[in-house]
């Protein structure tokens, strides 16, 4: 390790030289309050910025020994510090000063959800912030003195203001990690309470827009209030007794007219797999971690998925065998076929709650009404609608929450019916059952009871190579796409991805799995459970090829979704 003075002397010496002289900076440097690691030096002012890490000993930064010891606590504190560091950069950094991104300092910023990240890592002995810096240049000549100002004035000030304990708003910090821990506490309690989701009274569910996850102003919102029939109370470790709506295991319908709040409630439930920051409005909307949102997805690839529970007896030309839907493959799935595949893939990985919205589902996959059944004989219809499998799924321990407003066919089967009426929530289960008695549906059929066990698949490493001319190429484009070698993976229908940092880590994970865990013997679920164990024991760096600050942890369900949409995926016969 070098002294900080060595870095300063080098910057002065290379001032005015060609930009590649910055390569001499790579290494570690001991500053009075922290250790600086320069891990990657960009080769050009217009290239991706240089990557650095700043590590501060917790004792040096004045952190109490008993604070942020458990992993869950450290994740919440790291999230808080990442936000504080981002604000400190805005206040302190001078910003652009030269060619390209010269002078710009950045740190990957969290959104509304609190995720395990690599932007700020909190360990029992130290705290590390991972930033990027555009090393300053005039054209392609080193601006060494400008770089020295960044490293010796701006960076120490950012560290002091965002990582040293005495500089932080203690009340705000405490509220941040306590909110996170209480959400975790609720999630752990849900199974024993027979619930799959909890929505606290007073929650603000609507967002500003479909592309803006910030809540609308509280004075413009109708705060959530549980119907008395579904209200439960949970005693939290810091906030005391909290009441709200508990959604039971089984089959739950969310009904109501258009624009009355059905999809808003379902959206909050699907995002409840993550914990949220104080002030989000959904801090205490908590859903079990094995909930998966399902939708139709025309055009996606499907590789050897057993969809026979939903799709069977496909038509075929005389003299040719019928397509085998117990190992179905297509490069261009229809709406109903893709929705069936999405369900079966989620169950294969261990989903215990399926979330569906009528608006994004294939109609013929959801229901077949009496008239259509009479016109098109059962033996001529290869689709077994979800209506005829939902009870069987429940008996296998798989709950469903379904938002719908156009069909009452599911009323007979529902355990719980919730109505959204002008953004107010009502329990209408008894009313729905009365309607079933008054207006019975003739010819209504429910599939026979029995086990529902999706077939396990074993991926092969041959289809997981992202190399182009022997160079690994993994590139993300927002939260909707991964470039994996020559393949493009469309994730736009994977609605529980909330951050591009998750997408980056999914791409990195796919490469890691191909090199380390995909061996042609283990099932996809076994592989992803092993991957989760690695992350639990060693953090996200266990998987990454390089130390980076722009990764966030996805669930195994989202990793599986990316793998399943990879058109080069190969499954063992």
Coordinates of C-alpha atoms in Angstrom, one line a residue:
X1 CA 0.0 0.0 0.0
X2 CA 1.3 3.5 -0.9
X3 CA 1.1 6.7 1.1
X4 CA -1.4 9.3 0.0
X5 CA 1.5 11.6 -0.9
X6 CA 2.6 9.1 -3.5
X7 CA -0.7 9.6 -5.3
X8 CA -0.4 13.4 -5.1
X9 CA 3.2 13.3 -6.4
X10 CA 2.2 11.0 -9.3
X11 CA -0.7 13.3 -10.3
X12 CA 1.6 16.3 -10.4
X13 CA 4.2 14.4 -12.4
X14 CA 1.9 13.2 -15.1
X15 CA 0.1 16.6 -15.4
X16 CA -0.2 17.5 -19.1
X17 CA 0.9 14.0 -20.4
X18 CA -1.2 11.7 -22.5
X19 CA -4.3 10.3 -20.9
X20 CA -2.9 6.7 -20.6
X21 CA -0.5 8.1 -18.0
X22 CA -3.4 7.8 -15.5
X23 CA -2.8 4.0 -15.6
X24 CA 0.0 4.6 -13.1
X25 CA -2.5 5.4 -10.4
X26 CA -3.9 1.9 -10.1
X27 CA -3.3 0.6 -6.6
X28 CA -4.1 1.3 -2.9
X29 CA -3.3 4.4 -0.9
X30 CA -3.4 5.2 2.9
X31 CA -5.2 8.5 3.6
X32 CA -5.6 9.8 7.1
X33 CA -9.2 8.7 7.5
X34 CA -9.6 6.0 4.9
X35 CA -7.9 3.7 2.4
X36 CA -8.4 4.4 -1.3
X37 CA -8.4 1.6 -3.8
X38 CA -8.1 2.6 -7.5
X39 CA -9.3 -0.6 -9.1
X40 CA -9.8 0.4 -12.7
X41 CA -8.4 3.3 -14.7
X42 CA -10.2 4.3 -17.8
X43 CA -8.1 4.5 -21.0
X44 CA -9.9 7.5 -22.4
X45 CA -11.9 10.5 -21.1
X46 CA -14.9 9.3 -23.1
X47 CA -14.7 5.7 -21.9
X48 CA -16.6 4.3 -18.9
X49 CA -15.3 6.1 -15.8
X50 CA -12.6 4.8 -13.4
X51 CA -13.7 2.6 -10.5
X52 CA -12.5 3.4 -7.0
X53 CA -13.3 2.1 -3.5
X54 CA -13.0 4.0 -0.2
X55 CA -12.8 1.9 2.9
X56 CA -13.2 3.4 6.3
X57 CA -12.6 1.5 9.6
X58 CA -15.7 1.7 11.6
X59 CA -13.9 2.6 14.8
X60 CA -12.2 5.5 12.9
X61 CA -15.6 6.7 11.7
X62 CA -17.0 6.6 15.2
X63 CA -19.6 3.9 14.7
X64 CA -20.9 2.1 17.8
X65 CA -19.8 -1.5 18.0
X66 CA -23.3 -2.8 18.5
X67 CA -24.8 -1.0 15.5
X68 CA -25.3 -2.8 12.2
X69 CA -23.9 -6.1 13.2
X70 CA -26.5 -8.5 11.8
X71 CA -26.6 -8.9 8.0
X72 CA -30.2 -7.5 7.6
X73 CA -29.2 -4.4 9.7
X74 CA -26.1 -3.9 7.6
X75 CA -28.1 -4.0 4.3
X76 CA -30.4 -1.3 5.6
X77 CA -27.5 0.9 6.9
X78 CA -25.6 0.4 3.6
X79 CA -28.7 1.6 1.7
X80 CA -29.0 4.6 4.0
X81 CA -25.3 5.5 3.5
X82 CA -25.5 5.1 -0.3
X83 CA -28.3 7.7 -0.3
X84 CA -26.3 10.0 2.0
X85 CA -23.2 9.6 -0.2
X86 CA -25.2 10.5 -3.3
X87 CA -26.4 13.7 -1.6
X88 CA -22.9 14.6 -0.4
X89 CA -21.6 14.2 -4.0
X90 CA -24.2 16.7 -5.2
X91 CA -23.2 19.2 -2.5
X92 CA -19.4 18.8 -2.7
X93 CA -18.3 17.6 -6.1
X94 CA -17.5 20.4 -8.6
X95 CA -18.6 18.1 -11.4
X96 CA -17.6 18.2 -15.1
X97 CA -14.2 19.9 -15.7
X98 CA -12.8 18.9 -19.1
X99 CA -13.4 16.4 -21.8
X100 CA -16.0 13.6 -21.7
X101 CA -17.1 12.8 -18.1
X102 CA -14.0 14.5 -16.7
X103 CA -14.4 15.4 -13.0
X104 CA -17.7 13.6 -12.5
X105 CA -18.1 11.6 -9.3
X106 CA -21.0 9.1 -9.0
X107 CA -22.3 6.3 -6.8
X108 CA -25.0 3.9 -7.9
X109 CA -28.2 5.3 -6.2
X110 CA -31.0 3.2 -4.7
X111 CA -34.7 3.7 -5.7
X112 CA -37.7 3.2 -3.4
X113 CA -36.8 -0.3 -2.5
X114 CA -34.0 -1.3 0.0
X115 CA -31.9 -3.9 -1.7
X116 CA -28.7 -5.6 -0.9
X117 CA -26.2 -3.6 -2.9
X118 CA -22.5 -3.2 -3.6
X119 CA -22.5 0.6 -3.8
X120 CA -21.9 0.8 0.0
X121 CA -21.0 -2.3 1.9
X122 CA -21.2 -2.4 5.7
X123 CA -19.1 -5.0 7.5
X124 CA -18.5 -5.5 11.2
X125 CA -15.0 -3.9 11.0
X126 CA -15.3 -1.5 8.0
X127 CA -17.5 0.4 5.6
X128 CA -16.7 0.6 1.9
X129 CA -18.2 3.0 -0.7
X130 CA -17.6 2.1 -4.3
X131 CA -17.6 5.1 -6.6
X132 CA -16.8 6.0 -10.2
X133 CA -14.7 9.0 -11.2
X134 CA -14.2 10.6 -14.6
X135 CA -10.4 11.4 -14.4
X136 CA -10.1 15.0 -15.7
X137 CA -8.6 15.7 -19.1
X138 CA -8.3 18.6 -21.6
X139 CA -8.8 16.7 -24.8
X140 CA -6.7 13.7 -24.1
X141 CA -4.2 15.3 -21.8
X142 CA -4.1 14.6 -18.1
X143 CA -5.3 17.4 -15.8
X144 CA -3.3 16.2 -12.8
X145 CA -4.0 19.1 -10.6
X146 CA -7.8 18.9 -11.2
X147 CA -7.6 15.2 -10.3
X148 CA -5.6 16.0 -7.1
X149 CA -8.5 18.3 -6.1
X150 CA -10.9 15.5 -6.5
X151 CA -8.8 13.0 -4.5
X152 CA -7.6 15.3 -1.8
X153 CA -10.4 17.8 -1.3
X154 CA -13.7 16.5 -2.6
X155 CA -13.4 12.8 -1.8
X156 CA -12.3 13.3 1.9
X157 CA -15.2 15.8 2.4
X158 CA -17.7 13.3 0.8
X159 CA -16.4 10.5 3.1
X160 CA -16.7 12.7 6.2
X161 CA -20.2 13.9 5.5
X162 CA -21.7 10.5 4.4
X163 CA -19.9 7.8 6.3
X164 CA -18.6 9.3 9.6
X165 CA -21.2 8.5 12.2
X166 CA -21.2 12.0 13.8
X167 CA -22.1 13.7 10.5
X168 CA -25.3 11.6 10.0
X169 CA -28.8 12.5 11.1
X170 CA -29.1 9.9 13.8
X171 CA -32.9 9.9 14.0
X172 CA -33.2 9.5 10.2
X173 CA -30.7 6.6 10.3
X174 CA -32.5 4.9 13.1
X175 CA -35.8 5.2 11.3
X176 CA -34.3 3.8 8.2
X177 CA -33.0 0.5 9.6
X178 CA -35.9 0.1 12.0
X179 CA -38.4 0.3 9.2
X180 CA -36.4 -2.3 7.2
X181 CA -36.2 -4.6 10.2
X182 CA -39.9 -4.3 11.0
X183 CA -40.8 -5.2 7.4
X184 CA -38.6 -8.3 7.7
X185 CA -40.3 -9.1 11.0
X186 CA -43.7 -9.0 9.4
X187 CA -42.6 -11.1 6.4
X188 CA -41.3 -13.8 8.8
X189 CA -44.6 -13.8 10.7
X190 CA -46.9 -14.1 7.7
X191 CA -46.8 -17.9 7.2
X192 CA -47.6 -18.6 10.9
X193 CA -50.5 -16.2 10.6
X194 CA -51.8 -18.0 7.5
X195 CA -51.2 -14.9 5.4
X196 CA -49.5 -14.2 2.2
X197 CA -49.5 -10.4 2.4
X198 CA -50.1 -7.5 4.8
X199 CA -51.1 -4.0 4.0
X200 CA -50.9 -1.6 6.9
X201 CA -53.7 0.9 7.6
X202 CA -52.6 4.3 6.5
X203 CA -50.4 3.1 3.6
X204 CA -50.3 5.3 0.5
X205 CA -50.4 2.9 -2.5
X206 CA -50.8 5.1 -5.6
X207 CA -47.6 6.2 -7.4
X208 CA -47.2 9.5 -9.3
X209 CA -47.3 7.7 -12.6
X210 CA -46.6 4.4 -14.3
X211 CA -42.9 5.3 -14.7
X212 CA -42.5 7.1 -11.4
X213 CA -42.4 5.1 -8.2
X214 CA -42.5 8.0 -5.8
X215 CA -45.9 8.2 -4.0
X216 CA -48.4 10.8 -4.8
X217 CA -48.8 13.5 -2.2
X218 CA -50.5 12.2 0.9
X219 CA -53.1 14.9 0.8
X220 CA -54.1 13.8 -2.7
X221 CA -54.3 10.1 -1.8
X222 CA -56.9 7.9 -0.2
X223 CA -55.0 6.2 2.6
X224 CA -55.5 2.5 2.8
X225 CA -57.9 1.2 5.4
X226 CA -58.6 -2.5 6.0
X227 CA -62.1 -3.9 5.9
X228 CA -63.0 -5.0 9.5
X229 CA -63.4 -8.6 8.3
X230 CA -59.8 -8.8 7.2
X231 CA -58.1 -6.6 9.8
X232 CA -55.2 -8.2 11.7
X233 CA -52.8 -6.8 14.3
X234 CA -49.1 -7.3 14.5
X235 CA -46.9 -6.3 17.4
X236 CA -43.7 -4.8 15.9
X237 CA -40.4 -4.4 17.8
X238 CA -40.2 -0.6 17.5
X239 CA -43.5 0.7 16.3
X240 CA -45.7 -1.3 18.7
X241 CA -49.1 -2.7 17.6
X242 CA -49.9 -2.1 13.9
X243 CA -53.2 -3.0 12.2
X244 CA -53.9 -3.6 8.6
X245 CA -55.4 -6.0 6.1
X246 CA -54.1 -9.6 6.1
X247 CA -54.6 -11.5 2.9
X248 CA -55.1 -15.2 3.7
X249 CA -53.5 -18.1 2.0
X250 CA -55.7 -19.6 -0.7
X251 CA -57.6 -17.9 -3.5
X252 CA -58.1 -14.1 -3.3
X253 CA -59.9 -12.0 -5.8
X254 CA -59.5 -8.2 -6.1
X255 CA -62.5 -6.9 -7.9
X256 CA -64.0 -3.5 -8.8
X257 CA -64.7 -1.2 -11.6
X258 CA -62.1 0.3 -13.9
X259 CA -59.9 3.0 -12.3
X260 CA -61.1 2.1 -8.8
X261 CA -57.7 0.9 -7.6
X262 CA -57.5 -2.9 -8.3
X263 CA -54.3 -2.9 -10.1
X264 CA -52.8 -0.3 -7.7
X265 CA -53.4 -2.7 -4.8
X266 CA -52.0 -5.7 -6.7
X267 CA -49.0 -3.6 -7.8
X268 CA -48.3 -2.7 -4.1
X269 CA -48.6 -6.4 -3.2
X270 CA -46.2 -7.5 -5.9
X271 CA -43.7 -4.9 -4.8
X272 CA -44.2 -6.0 -1.2
X273 CA -41.5 -8.7 -1.8
X274 CA -39.1 -5.9 -1.2
X275 CA -38.7 -3.5 1.8
X276 CA -39.2 0.2 1.2
X277 CA -37.7 3.4 2.5
X278 CA -39.5 5.5 5.1
X279 CA -41.9 7.9 3.4
X280 CA -42.6 5.6 0.4
X281 CA -46.1 4.9 1.6
X282 CA -45.6 1.2 1.2
X283 CA -43.1 0.7 4.1
X284 CA -45.5 -1.8 5.7
X285 CA -46.9 -3.4 2.6
X286 CA -45.2 -6.8 3.0
X287 CA -45.6 -9.9 0.9
X288 CA -44.0 -13.3 1.2
X289 CA -40.7 -13.6 -0.6
X290 CA -41.9 -16.4 -2.9
X291 CA -44.6 -14.4 -4.7
X292 CA -44.3 -14.2 -8.5
X293 CA -46.2 -11.9 -10.8
X294 CA -47.5 -13.8 -13.9
X295 CA -48.6 -12.3 -17.2
X296 CA -49.1 -13.3 -20.8
X297 CA -46.0 -12.6 -22.9
X298 CA -46.5 -13.1 -26.6
X299 CA -43.3 -13.9 -28.6
X300 CA -41.1 -15.2 -25.8
X301 CA -39.0 -18.3 -26.2
X302 CA -39.9 -21.4 -24.2
X303 CA -37.4 -24.3 -23.7
X304 CA -38.6 -27.8 -22.6
X305 CA -41.2 -26.6 -20.1
X306 CA -43.9 -29.0 -18.8
X307 CA -47.0 -27.0 -19.6
X308 CA -49.2 -30.1 -20.0
X309 CA -51.4 -29.1 -17.0
X310 CA -52.6 -26.1 -19.0
X311 CA -51.9 -27.0 -22.7
X312 CA -52.4 -30.4 -24.1
X313 CA -53.6 -32.3 -27.2
X314 CA -52.4 -29.7 -29.6
X315 CA -53.6 -30.1 -33.2
X316 CA -51.2 -31.7 -35.7
X317 CA -51.2 -32.8 -39.3
X318 CA -52.3 -36.4 -40.1
X319 CA -49.4 -38.8 -39.9
X320 CA -47.3 -36.6 -37.7
X321 CA -47.0 -36.9 -33.9
X322 CA -48.7 -34.3 -31.7
X323 CA -46.4 -31.7 -30.0
X324 CA -45.3 -32.9 -26.6
X325 CA -46.4 -30.3 -24.1
X326 CA -44.6 -32.1 -21.2
X327 CA -41.4 -30.7 -22.6
X328 CA -42.7 -27.8 -24.7
X329 CA -40.4 -25.7 -26.8
X330 CA -41.1 -22.7 -29.1
X331 CA -39.3 -19.6 -30.2
X332 CA -42.5 -17.6 -30.4
X333 CA -45.1 -18.4 -27.7
X334 CA -48.7 -17.3 -27.9
X335 CA -50.3 -15.3 -25.1
X336 CA -51.9 -18.4 -23.4
X337 CA -48.8 -20.6 -24.0
X338 CA -46.5 -18.0 -22.6
X339 CA -48.6 -17.5 -19.5
X340 CA -48.7 -21.2 -18.9
X341 CA -45.0 -21.4 -19.2
X342 CA -44.5 -18.5 -16.9
X343 CA -46.5 -20.2 -14.2
X344 CA -44.8 -23.6 -14.6
X345 CA -41.4 -22.0 -14.5
X346 CA -42.2 -20.0 -11.4
X347 CA -43.5 -23.1 -9.6
X348 CA -40.4 -25.1 -10.7
X349 CA -38.2 -22.6 -8.8
X350 CA -40.4 -22.6 -5.7
X351 CA -43.1 -19.9 -6.0
X352 CA -45.8 -20.2 -3.3
X353 CA -48.0 -17.2 -4.4
X354 CA -49.0 -16.3 -8.0
X355 CA -50.2 -12.8 -8.7
X356 CA -52.3 -12.2 -11.8
X357 CA -54.0 -9.2 -13.3
X358 CA -56.9 -9.8 -15.8
X359 CA -55.6 -6.8 -17.8
X360 CA -52.3 -8.5 -18.6
X361 CA -53.5 -12.1 -18.9
X362 CA -54.6 -14.0 -22.0
X363 CA -58.4 -14.3 -21.9
X364 CA -58.6 -17.8 -23.2
X365 CA -56.1 -18.9 -20.6
X366 CA -58.1 -17.5 -17.8
X367 CA -61.7 -18.7 -18.6
X368 CA -63.9 -20.4 -21.2
X369 CA -67.5 -19.4 -20.7
X370 CA -70.6 -21.5 -21.1
X371 CA -71.4 -20.5 -24.6
X372 CA -67.9 -21.0 -25.9
X373 CA -67.8 -24.5 -24.2
X374 CA -71.0 -25.4 -26.1
X375 CA -69.7 -24.2 -29.4
X376 CA -66.1 -25.5 -29.2
X377 CA -66.1 -29.0 -27.8
X378 CA -63.6 -29.8 -25.0
X379 CA -61.7 -32.3 -27.2
X380 CA -61.1 -29.4 -29.7
X381 CA -59.7 -27.0 -27.1
X382 CA -56.1 -27.8 -26.0
X383 CA -56.2 -25.1 -23.3
X384 CA -57.2 -26.0 -19.7
X385 CA -57.9 -22.5 -18.3
X386 CA -56.5 -21.3 -15.0
X387 CA -60.0 -21.4 -13.6
X388 CA -59.9 -25.2 -13.8
X389 CA -56.5 -25.5 -12.1
X390 CA -56.7 -22.8 -9.4
X391 CA -58.1 -25.1 -6.7
X392 CA -55.6 -27.9 -7.5
X393 CA -52.9 -25.3 -7.1
X394 CA -54.3 -24.2 -3.7
X395 CA -54.4 -27.8 -2.6
X396 CA -50.7 -28.1 -3.5
X397 CA -49.9 -25.1 -1.3
X398 CA -49.9 -22.4 -4.1
X399 CA -52.0 -19.3 -3.3
X400 CA -53.4 -17.0 -6.0
X401 CA -54.2 -13.3 -5.8
X402 CA -56.1 -12.3 -9.0
X403 CA -57.3 -8.8 -9.9
X404 CA -60.3 -8.8 -12.3
X405 CA -63.3 -6.8 -13.3
X406 CA -64.8 -8.5 -16.3
X407 CA -65.8 -12.0 -15.2
X408 CA -67.4 -13.5 -12.1
X409 CA -66.4 -17.1 -13.0
X410 CA -63.9 -17.2 -10.2
X411 CA -66.4 -16.2 -7.5
X412 CA -67.4 -19.9 -6.8
X413 CA -63.8 -20.8 -6.1
X414 CA -62.6 -17.8 -4.2
X415 CA -61.8 -18.0 -0.4
X416 CA -61.6 -14.2 -0.2
X417 CA -63.1 -11.5 -2.4
X418 CA -61.9 -7.8 -1.9
X419 CA -63.6 -5.0 -3.7
X420 CA -61.9 -1.7 -4.5
X421 CA -64.6 1.0 -4.6
X422 CA -63.3 4.6 -5.3
X423 CA -59.9 3.5 -3.8
X424 CA -61.6 2.2 -0.6
X425 CA -61.2 -1.4 0.2
X426 CA -64.3 -3.6 1.1
X427 CA -64.6 -7.3 1.9
X428 CA -67.4 -8.7 -0.3
X429 CA -66.8 -12.5 0.0
X430 CA -70.3 -13.2 1.3
X431 CA -71.9 -11.0 -1.3
X432 CA -70.0 -12.8 -4.1
X433 CA -71.1 -16.2 -2.7
X434 CA -74.7 -15.0 -2.6
X435 CA -74.4 -14.0 -6.3
X436 CA -73.1 -17.5 -7.1
X437 CA -76.2 -19.0 -5.5
X438 CA -78.6 -16.7 -7.3
X439 CA -76.8 -16.8 -10.7
X440 CA -75.1 -20.3 -10.9
X441 CA -72.9 -20.9 -13.9
X442 CA -74.0 -24.1 -15.7
X443 CA -71.3 -26.3 -17.0
X444 CA -68.8 -24.9 -14.6
X445 CA -65.9 -27.4 -14.2
X446 CA -63.1 -27.6 -11.8
X447 CA -60.2 -30.0 -12.5
X448 CA -59.9 -33.0 -10.3
X449 CA -57.9 -32.7 -7.1
X450 CA -54.4 -34.0 -6.9
X451 CA -50.8 -33.1 -6.7
X452 CA -49.4 -30.3 -8.9
X453 CA -45.7 -31.0 -9.4
X454 CA -43.9 -29.1 -12.2
X455 CA -41.2 -31.1 -13.9
X456 CA -37.6 -30.2 -12.9
X457 CA -35.3 -29.3 -15.8
X458 CA -31.5 -29.6 -16.0
X459 CA -29.7 -26.8 -17.9
X460 CA -26.6 -27.5 -19.9
X461 CA -23.6 -25.1 -20.0
X462 CA -23.4 -25.1 -23.8
X463 CA -26.1 -22.6 -24.3
X464 CA -24.8 -20.1 -21.7
X465 CA -21.7 -18.6 -23.4
X466 CA -21.8 -14.8 -23.7
X467 CA -18.5 -14.6 -25.6
X468 CA -18.1 -12.8 -28.9
X469 CA -14.7 -13.6 -30.5
X470 CA -13.5 -15.1 -27.2
X471 CA -14.4 -11.9 -25.2
X472 CA -17.2 -11.9 -22.7
X473 CA -19.9 -9.4 -23.6
X474 CA -22.7 -8.8 -21.1
X475 CA -24.5 -5.5 -21.4
X476 CA -27.7 -4.2 -19.8
X477 CA -30.2 -1.7 -21.3
X478 CA -32.3 -0.3 -18.5
X479 CA -34.3 -2.8 -16.5
X480 CA -35.8 -4.4 -19.6
X481 CA -32.9 -6.1 -21.5
X482 CA -29.7 -7.9 -21.2
X483 CA -27.3 -8.4 -24.1
X484 CA -25.7 -11.8 -23.3
X485 CA -23.1 -12.4 -26.1
X486 CA -25.1 -12.3 -29.3
X487 CA -28.4 -13.0 -27.6
X488 CA -30.9 -10.4 -26.4
X489 CA -32.9 -11.2 -23.3
X490 CA -36.2 -9.3 -23.1
X491 CA -37.1 -8.8 -19.4
X492 CA -39.9 -6.2 -20.0
X493 CA -42.6 -8.7 -18.8
X494 CA -40.6 -9.6 -15.6
X495 CA -42.4 -7.0 -13.5
X496 CA -40.7 -7.6 -10.2
X497 CA -37.3 -6.4 -11.4
X498 CA -37.1 -2.9 -9.9
X499 CA -33.6 -1.7 -10.5
X500 CA -31.0 -1.8 -13.4
X501 CA -28.4 -2.8 -10.8
X502 CA -30.4 -6.1 -10.4
X503 CA -30.3 -6.6 -14.1
X504 CA -26.5 -6.1 -14.2
X505 CA -26.2 -8.7 -11.5
X506 CA -28.5 -11.1 -13.3
X507 CA -26.2 -11.0 -16.3
X508 CA -23.1 -11.5 -14.1
X509 CA -24.9 -14.3 -12.3
X510 CA -25.8 -16.1 -15.6
X511 CA -22.1 -16.1 -16.5
X512 CA -21.1 -17.3 -13.0
X513 CA -23.6 -20.1 -13.1
X514 CA -22.4 -21.3 -16.5
X515 CA -18.8 -21.5 -15.3
X516 CA -19.4 -22.9 -11.8
X517 CA -22.8 -24.5 -11.1
X518 CA -24.4 -25.6 -14.4
X519 CA -22.9 -29.0 -14.8
X520 CA -25.6 -31.0 -16.7
X521 CA -26.5 -32.9 -13.5
X522 CA -28.2 -30.4 -11.1
X523 CA -31.7 -29.0 -11.7
X524 CA -32.3 -25.3 -12.3
X525 CA -33.8 -25.0 -8.8
X526 CA -30.8 -26.8 -7.2
X527 CA -28.4 -24.5 -9.0
X528 CA -30.2 -21.3 -7.9
X529 CA -30.5 -22.5 -4.3
X530 CA -26.8 -23.1 -4.3
X531 CA -26.3 -19.6 -5.7
X532 CA -28.4 -18.1 -2.9
X533 CA -26.3 -19.9 -0.3
X534 CA -23.2 -18.4 -1.8
X535 CA -24.7 -14.9 -1.6
X536 CA -25.8 -15.4 2.0
X537 CA -22.3 -16.6 3.1
X538 CA -20.1 -14.2 1.1
X539 CA -22.2 -11.4 -0.4
X540 CA -22.6 -10.3 -4.0
X541 CA -18.8 -10.2 -4.6
X542 CA -18.8 -14.0 -4.5
X543 CA -20.4 -14.0 -8.0
X544 CA -18.9 -10.9 -9.7
X545 CA -15.8 -11.1 -11.9
X546 CA -14.6 -7.7 -10.6
X547 CA -15.3 -5.6 -7.6
X548 CA -18.1 -3.2 -8.7
X549 CA -20.4 -0.8 -7.0
X550 CA -23.4 -1.0 -9.4
X551 CA -24.8 -4.4 -8.5
X552 CA -28.0 -5.2 -6.5
X553 CA -29.4 -8.5 -5.5
X554 CA -32.3 -10.0 -7.4
X555 CA -34.3 -13.1 -6.2
X556 CA -33.8 -16.5 -7.8
X557 CA -37.1 -16.1 -9.6
X558 CA -35.8 -13.2 -11.6
X559 CA -32.6 -15.0 -12.4
X560 CA -34.6 -18.0 -13.6
X561 CA -36.8 -15.7 -15.7
X562 CA -33.7 -14.4 -17.5
X563 CA -32.4 -17.8 -18.1
X564 CA -35.7 -19.1 -19.4
X565 CA -35.9 -16.2 -21.9
X566 CA -32.4 -16.9 -23.2
X567 CA -33.0 -18.3 -26.7
X568 CA -29.8 -20.3 -26.6
X569 CA -30.8 -22.1 -23.4
X570 CA -30.2 -25.8 -23.6
X571 CA -32.0 -28.4 -21.4
X572 CA -30.9 -31.9 -20.9
X573 CA -33.3 -34.3 -22.7

